[in-house]
Amino acid sequence: MAEELSITATGKEEKYKQLLPQIKSLLQGESDSIANMANVCAALKYGMNFLWVGFYLVKENELVLGPFQGPIACTRISKGKGVCGKAWETSETVIVEDVELFPGHIACSSLSKSEIVIPIIINNKVVAVLDVDSDELSSFDQIDRYFLQEIINLIYL
Ligand code: SME
């Protein structure tokens, strides 16, 4: 395993394309999902320069904060609440271009401007969500959705 990520591209899609194989080798041979989620957070935060990257895990009837990188975050989110709770409730990816315009958005950091949340579904049940925040408006689109889903698929093989 390389000790450092190597991202030379400047465009988003190219960055993801460089990052994906590096994350793949980072996770290879490790079966612990918490360890893999933790390294994925670091790789995405530092490889893509996001404000906040983290997982919330479904525990009983709440989302509970899991591995993350970035500013401190709220620890528990109810079903249907905020962007994360919405992605859990609907089992759909939610892309928010301007968090101030999303009803019920939970502001963990005042620096967060846009957000994507992808549900992680195993046997038709959401078991966790991946939440990525940006300090710029409209940062996320179908490119992020595609590559973040590919990265999730590497964690839960
Ligand atoms: N903004 C999220 C809460 C989690 S933080 O962004 C880390 C939401 O509305 O669900």
XYZ file of N, CA and C and ligand atoms in Angstrom:
481
model
N 0.838 -1.209 0.000
C 0.000 0.000 0.000
C 0.869 1.253 0.000
N 0.536 2.199 -0.871
C 1.266 3.469 -0.880
C 0.976 4.213 0.423
N 1.962 4.961 0.902
C 1.738 5.664 2.161
C 0.966 6.957 1.980
N 1.012 7.497 0.775
C 0.318 8.753 0.517
C -0.554 8.593 -0.707
N -1.658 9.312 -0.717
C -2.473 9.343 -1.925
C -1.751 10.188 -2.962
N -1.939 9.826 -4.230
C -1.357 10.649 -5.278
C -2.467 11.119 -6.213
N -2.839 12.382 -6.077
C -3.874 12.954 -6.937
C -3.254 14.147 -7.656
N -3.053 14.003 -8.967
C -2.446 15.099 -9.735
C -3.476 15.823 -10.588
N -4.623 15.176 -10.838
C -5.642 15.770 -11.713
C -6.258 16.998 -11.058
N -6.829 17.858 -11.868
C -7.521 19.033 -11.329
C -9.037 18.906 -11.484
N -9.491 18.237 -12.531
C -10.936 18.076 -12.738
C -11.506 17.029 -11.795
N -12.774 17.205 -11.433
C -13.403 16.307 -10.459
C -13.428 14.852 -10.918
N -13.887 14.624 -12.152
C -14.012 13.245 -12.622
C -12.642 12.577 -12.685
N -11.646 13.326 -13.156
C -10.288 12.777 -13.241
C -9.739 12.477 -11.845
N -10.047 13.343 -10.894
C -9.594 13.094 -9.511
C -10.189 11.795 -8.992
N -11.504 11.624 -9.190
C -12.137 10.383 -8.746
C -11.496 9.175 -9.439
N -11.201 9.328 -10.733
C -10.619 8.199 -11.471
C -9.239 7.840 -10.938
N -8.500 8.837 -10.476
C -7.189 8.548 -9.878
C -7.354 7.959 -8.474
N -8.372 8.438 -7.767
C -8.562 8.033 -6.365
C -9.089 6.597 -6.246
N -10.000 6.230 -7.148
C -10.700 4.943 -7.018
C -9.752 3.738 -6.892
N -8.766 3.585 -7.812
C -7.869 2.426 -7.655
C -7.032 2.493 -6.380
N -6.735 3.721 -5.929
C -5.941 3.854 -4.697
C -6.777 3.433 -3.487
N -8.061 3.784 -3.507
C -8.936 3.345 -2.406
C -9.089 1.829 -2.478
N -9.185 1.311 -3.691
C -9.332 -0.140 -3.849
C -8.146 -0.867 -3.200
N -6.941 -0.403 -3.461
C -5.794 -1.108 -2.866
C -5.693 -0.852 -1.368
N -6.169 0.324 -0.939
C -6.182 0.636 0.497
C -7.079 -0.339 1.276
N -8.182 -0.733 0.645
C -9.157 -1.588 1.336
C -8.872 -3.076 1.154
N -8.035 -3.375 0.169
C -7.776 -4.771 -0.154
C -7.200 -5.525 1.044
N -7.773 -6.667 1.333
C -7.246 -7.502 2.412
C -7.771 -7.128 3.789
N -8.585 -6.062 3.879
C -9.162 -5.692 5.192
C -10.679 -5.915 5.122
N -11.170 -6.727 6.037
C -12.595 -7.045 5.986
C -13.410 -6.252 7.007
N -12.740 -5.513 7.885
C -13.492 -4.770 8.911
C -14.091 -3.497 8.303
N -15.408 -3.402 8.335
C -16.042 -2.279 7.637
C -15.772 -0.946 8.329
N -15.632 -0.934 9.644
C -15.336 0.334 10.347
C -13.943 0.843 9.932
N -12.984 -0.066 9.894
C -11.627 0.319 9.475
C -11.661 0.846 8.044
N -12.403 0.174 7.192
C -12.471 0.599 5.791
C -13.230 1.924 5.638
N -14.301 2.100 6.403
C -15.027 3.381 6.349
C -14.096 4.516 6.795
N -13.317 4.264 7.828
C -12.416 5.299 8.356
C -11.397 5.712 7.291
N -10.803 4.743 6.615
C -9.823 5.091 5.581
C -10.472 5.743 4.362
N -11.697 5.326 4.039
C -12.402 5.960 2.920
C -12.656 7.438 3.229
N -13.017 7.738 4.469
C -13.239 9.143 4.859
C -11.967 9.967 4.660
N -10.849 9.431 5.124
C -9.588 10.170 4.998
C -9.215 10.329 3.528
N -9.364 9.263 2.751
C -9.002 9.327 1.328
C -9.868 10.342 0.588
N -11.167 10.375 0.892
C -12.059 11.315 0.203
C -11.835 12.744 0.677
N -11.647 12.911 1.976
C -11.446 14.263 2.521
C -10.185 14.888 1.924
N -9.090 14.115 1.955
C -7.824 14.699 1.518
C -7.601 14.567 0.016
N -8.199 13.517 -0.602
C -8.048 13.357 -2.050
C -8.906 14.343 -2.823
N -10.108 14.611 -2.310
C -11.066 15.443 -3.054
C -11.240 16.826 -2.423
N -10.628 17.023 -1.262
C -10.724 18.336 -0.609
C -12.135 18.721 -0.161
N -12.909 17.728 0.278
C -14.243 18.038 0.768
C -14.158 18.640 2.169
N -15.228 19.339 2.571
C -15.260 19.919 3.923
C -15.429 18.838 4.974
N -16.337 17.911 4.700
C -16.672 16.881 5.699
C -17.073 15.607 4.967
N -16.558 14.487 5.412
C -16.922 13.183 4.834
C -17.167 12.234 5.987
N -18.318 11.595 6.028
C -18.522 10.664 7.132
C -19.672 9.702 6.903
N -19.707 8.724 7.759
C -20.761 7.714 7.726
C -21.633 7.867 8.960
N -22.944 7.724 8.764
C -23.864 7.546 9.884
C -24.405 6.123 9.775
N -24.405 5.416 10.890
C -24.804 4.008 10.895
C -26.191 3.863 11.506
N -27.034 3.052 10.888
C -28.367 2.803 11.445
C -28.213 1.927 12.688
N -28.627 2.479 13.834
C -28.593 1.716 15.095
C -29.925 1.895 15.775
N -30.626 0.766 15.990
C -32.004 0.822 16.471
C -32.779 1.781 15.578
N -33.393 2.825 16.136
C -34.170 3.647 15.200
C -33.572 5.014 14.925
N -32.246 5.062 14.894
C -31.568 6.335 14.647
C -30.357 6.130 13.763
N -29.908 7.236 13.165
C -28.591 7.232 12.536
C -27.608 7.722 13.588
N -26.535 6.975 13.786
C -25.531 7.352 14.786
C -24.206 7.601 14.058
N -23.545 8.676 14.453
C -22.285 9.073 13.820
C -21.262 7.933 13.847
N -20.675 7.678 12.695
C -19.621 6.667 12.580
C -18.316 7.339 12.191
N -17.435 6.614 11.499
C -16.150 7.200 11.096
C -16.366 8.447 10.240
N -15.577 9.500 10.500
C -15.676 10.713 9.679
C -14.363 11.465 9.704
N -14.252 12.436 8.780
C -13.128 13.374 8.753
C -13.718 14.760 8.548
N -13.267 15.707 9.329
C -13.768 17.070 9.191
C -14.186 17.609 10.534
N -14.884 18.764 10.542
C -15.312 19.366 11.807
C -16.225 18.435 12.604
N -16.295 18.633 13.911
C -17.170 17.812 14.753
C -18.607 17.877 14.238
N -19.347 16.799 14.463
C -20.686 16.695 13.859
C -21.699 16.210 14.880
N -22.989 16.402 14.559
C -24.030 15.903 15.459
C -24.004 14.373 15.459
N -24.360 13.786 16.597
C -24.144 12.348 16.744
C -25.354 11.500 16.368
N -26.567 12.057 16.506
C -27.762 11.231 16.233
C -28.754 11.972 15.351
N -29.310 11.262 14.385
C -30.280 11.849 13.453
C -31.463 10.886 13.345
N -32.684 11.435 13.488
C -33.883 10.589 13.392
C -34.269 10.354 11.941
N -35.034 9.297 11.729
C -35.504 8.972 10.380
C -36.309 10.132 9.810
N -35.993 10.512 8.583
C -36.725 11.591 7.916
C -36.182 12.979 8.217
N -35.299 13.100 9.211
C -34.769 14.421 9.594
C -33.511 14.748 8.788
N -33.433 16.009 8.354
C -32.248 16.461 7.644
C -32.034 15.690 6.345
N -30.907 15.935 5.725
C -30.613 15.301 4.443
C -30.324 13.811 4.663
N -29.604 13.520 5.749
C -29.255 12.110 6.037
C -30.503 11.283 6.333
N -31.374 11.851 7.178
C -32.598 11.136 7.540
C -33.512 10.919 6.341
N -33.479 11.869 5.406
C -34.279 11.765 4.183
C -33.751 10.627 3.307
N -32.425 10.561 3.161
C -31.829 9.494 2.342
C -32.127 8.127 2.959
N -32.133 8.076 4.286
C -32.466 6.819 4.985
C -33.933 6.449 4.734
N -34.813 7.425 4.948
C -36.246 7.167 4.826
C -36.645 6.734 3.409
N -36.046 7.381 2.408
C -36.461 7.129 1.021
C -35.608 6.072 0.326
N -34.490 5.674 0.947
C -33.505 4.771 0.325
C -32.973 5.335 -0.991
N -32.980 6.662 -1.105
C -32.506 7.304 -2.340
C -31.377 8.269 -2.013
N -30.474 8.431 -2.986
C -29.441 9.466 -2.854
C -30.094 10.841 -2.880
N -29.636 11.732 -1.990
C -30.153 13.105 -1.980
C -28.988 14.064 -2.265
N -29.174 14.899 -3.288
C -28.176 15.921 -3.627
C -28.793 17.278 -3.318
N -28.099 18.061 -2.494
C -28.620 19.377 -2.098
C -27.646 20.450 -2.590
N -28.133 21.303 -3.484
C -27.250 22.327 -4.080
C -26.984 23.472 -3.119
N -28.019 23.783 -2.288
C -27.876 24.874 -1.316
C -28.571 24.426 -0.034
N -27.779 24.118 0.979
C -28.361 23.538 2.194
C -29.376 24.483 2.855
N -29.207 25.786 2.642
C -30.150 26.726 3.265
C -31.543 26.607 2.668
N -31.635 26.027 1.476
C -32.938 25.879 0.825
C -33.555 24.506 1.076
N -32.854 23.639 1.831
C -33.382 22.294 2.100
C -34.140 22.323 3.430
N -35.467 22.108 3.389
C -36.229 22.169 4.643
C -35.745 21.125 5.641
N -35.433 21.566 6.839
C -35.027 20.631 7.885
C -33.562 20.260 7.863
N -32.789 20.899 6.987
C -31.344 20.608 6.951
C -30.739 20.783 8.344
N -29.896 19.836 8.743
C -29.257 19.913 10.057
C -27.863 20.513 9.855
N -27.664 21.713 10.372
C -26.389 22.408 10.153
C -25.387 22.010 11.227
N -24.471 21.104 10.877
C -23.421 20.733 11.831
C -22.296 21.748 11.768
N -22.009 22.249 10.568
C -20.982 23.279 10.413
C -21.563 24.411 9.586
N -21.339 25.644 10.042
C -21.878 26.791 9.301
C -21.150 26.959 7.975
N -20.037 26.264 7.795
C -19.287 26.375 6.540
C -19.890 25.535 5.422
N -20.748 24.570 5.798
C -21.303 23.656 4.794
C -22.321 24.376 3.910
N -22.143 24.252 2.592
C -23.042 24.950 1.646
C -23.841 23.972 0.777
N -23.223 22.845 0.422
C -23.949 21.850 -0.374
C -23.553 20.459 0.117
N -24.361 19.475 -0.281
C -24.237 18.172 0.380
C -24.769 17.055 -0.509
N -24.179 15.861 -0.382
C -24.737 14.656 -1.017
C -24.785 13.559 0.037
N -25.890 12.835 0.082
C -25.999 11.701 1.009
C -26.450 10.475 0.218
N -25.673 9.413 0.350
C -25.950 8.169 -0.382
C -26.287 7.063 0.622
N -27.464 6.456 0.504
C -27.784 5.356 1.425
C -27.001 4.103 1.062
N -26.606 3.351 2.068
C -25.902 2.080 1.850
C -26.909 0.980 2.155
N -27.247 0.228 1.117
C -28.360 -0.715 1.220
C -27.838 -2.144 1.136
N -28.166 -2.943 2.143
C -27.798 -4.359 2.137
C -29.073 -5.161 2.381
N -29.310 -6.144 1.523
C -30.534 -6.952 1.617
C -31.788 -6.069 1.738
N -31.856 -5.061 0.869
C -33.014 -4.163 0.800
C -33.218 -3.289 2.035
N -32.217 -3.208 2.909
C -32.345 -2.350 4.096
C -31.199 -1.349 4.131
N -31.534 -0.098 4.475
C -30.469 0.885 4.643
C -29.742 0.576 5.949
N -28.430 0.350 5.871
C -27.649 0.047 7.078
C -26.797 1.233 7.514
N -26.589 2.181 6.588
C -25.753 3.354 6.877
C -25.969 4.356 5.754
N -25.466 5.571 5.957
C -25.420 6.529 4.846
C -24.020 7.124 4.796
N -23.608 7.482 3.570
C -22.366 8.243 3.387
C -22.775 9.686 3.121
N -22.257 10.598 3.940
C -22.595 12.022 3.843
C -21.335 12.800 3.476
N -21.410 13.605 2.426
C -20.276 14.446 2.036
C -20.756 15.885 1.934
N -20.015 16.784 2.590
C -20.370 18.209 2.608
C -19.280 19.023 1.919
N -19.716 20.104 1.274
C -18.778 21.016 0.619
C -18.975 22.425 1.148
N -17.903 23.208 1.126
C -18.052 24.611 1.545
C -18.382 25.511 0.353
N -18.710 24.889 -0.787
C -19.160 25.666 -1.951
C -20.557 25.218 -2.349
N -21.318 26.116 -2.925
C -22.664 25.773 -3.402
C -22.569 24.823 -4.600
N -23.594 23.983 -4.779
C -23.744 23.137 -5.987
C -22.496 22.329 -6.317
N -21.890 21.732 -5.316
C -20.659 20.966 -5.580
C -20.933 19.582 -6.139
N -22.127 19.057 -5.911
C -22.338 17.629 -6.175
C -23.330 17.377 -7.312
N -23.015 16.348 -8.108
C -23.876 15.990 -9.233
C -23.785 14.478 -9.465
N -24.182 14.051 -10.640
C -24.227 12.608 -10.924
C -22.828 11.982 -10.968
N -21.811 12.784 -11.223
C -20.435 12.255 -11.213
C -20.083 11.809 -9.799
N -20.400 12.676 -8.817
C -20.128 12.310 -7.414
C -20.943 11.084 -7.033
N -22.195 11.102 -7.432
C -23.068 9.979 -7.084
C -22.483 8.661 -7.607
N -22.029 8.680 -8.867
C -21.497 7.472 -9.480
C -20.234 6.987 -8.743
N -19.285 7.892 -8.550
C -18.006 7.459 -7.970
C -18.137 7.145 -6.469
N -18.963 7.904 -5.758
C -19.129 7.599 -4.324
C -19.807 6.239 -4.156
N -20.742 5.932 -5.060
C -21.380 4.614 -5.008
C -20.355 3.508 -5.294
N -19.467 3.755 -6.266
C -18.405 2.778 -6.565
C -17.531 2.546 -5.330
N -17.250 3.626 -4.612
C -16.401 3.519 -3.413
C -17.142 2.740 -2.321
N -18.432 3.027 -2.157
C -19.234 2.269 -1.177
C -19.209 0.783 -1.524
N -19.306 0.478 -2.820
C -19.316 -0.931 -3.236
C -18.010 -1.638 -2.847
N -16.918 -0.870 -2.742
C -15.636 -1.479 -2.360
C -15.617 -1.845 -0.872
N -16.371 -1.065 -0.065
C -16.380 -1.328 1.386
C -17.184 -2.569 1.686
N -18.354 -2.667 1.048
C -19.262 -3.782 1.320
C -19.208 -4.753 0.158
N -18.145 -5.545 0.089
C -18.003 -6.475 -1.036
C -18.875 -7.696 -0.859
N -26.327 18.082 7.267
C -26.687 16.754 7.619
C -26.264 16.413 9.015
C -24.923 15.812 9.106
S -23.676 16.903 8.913
O -23.732 17.586 7.632
C -22.202 16.252 9.155
C -28.178 16.565 7.477
O -28.918 17.538 7.245
O -28.634 15.436 7.575
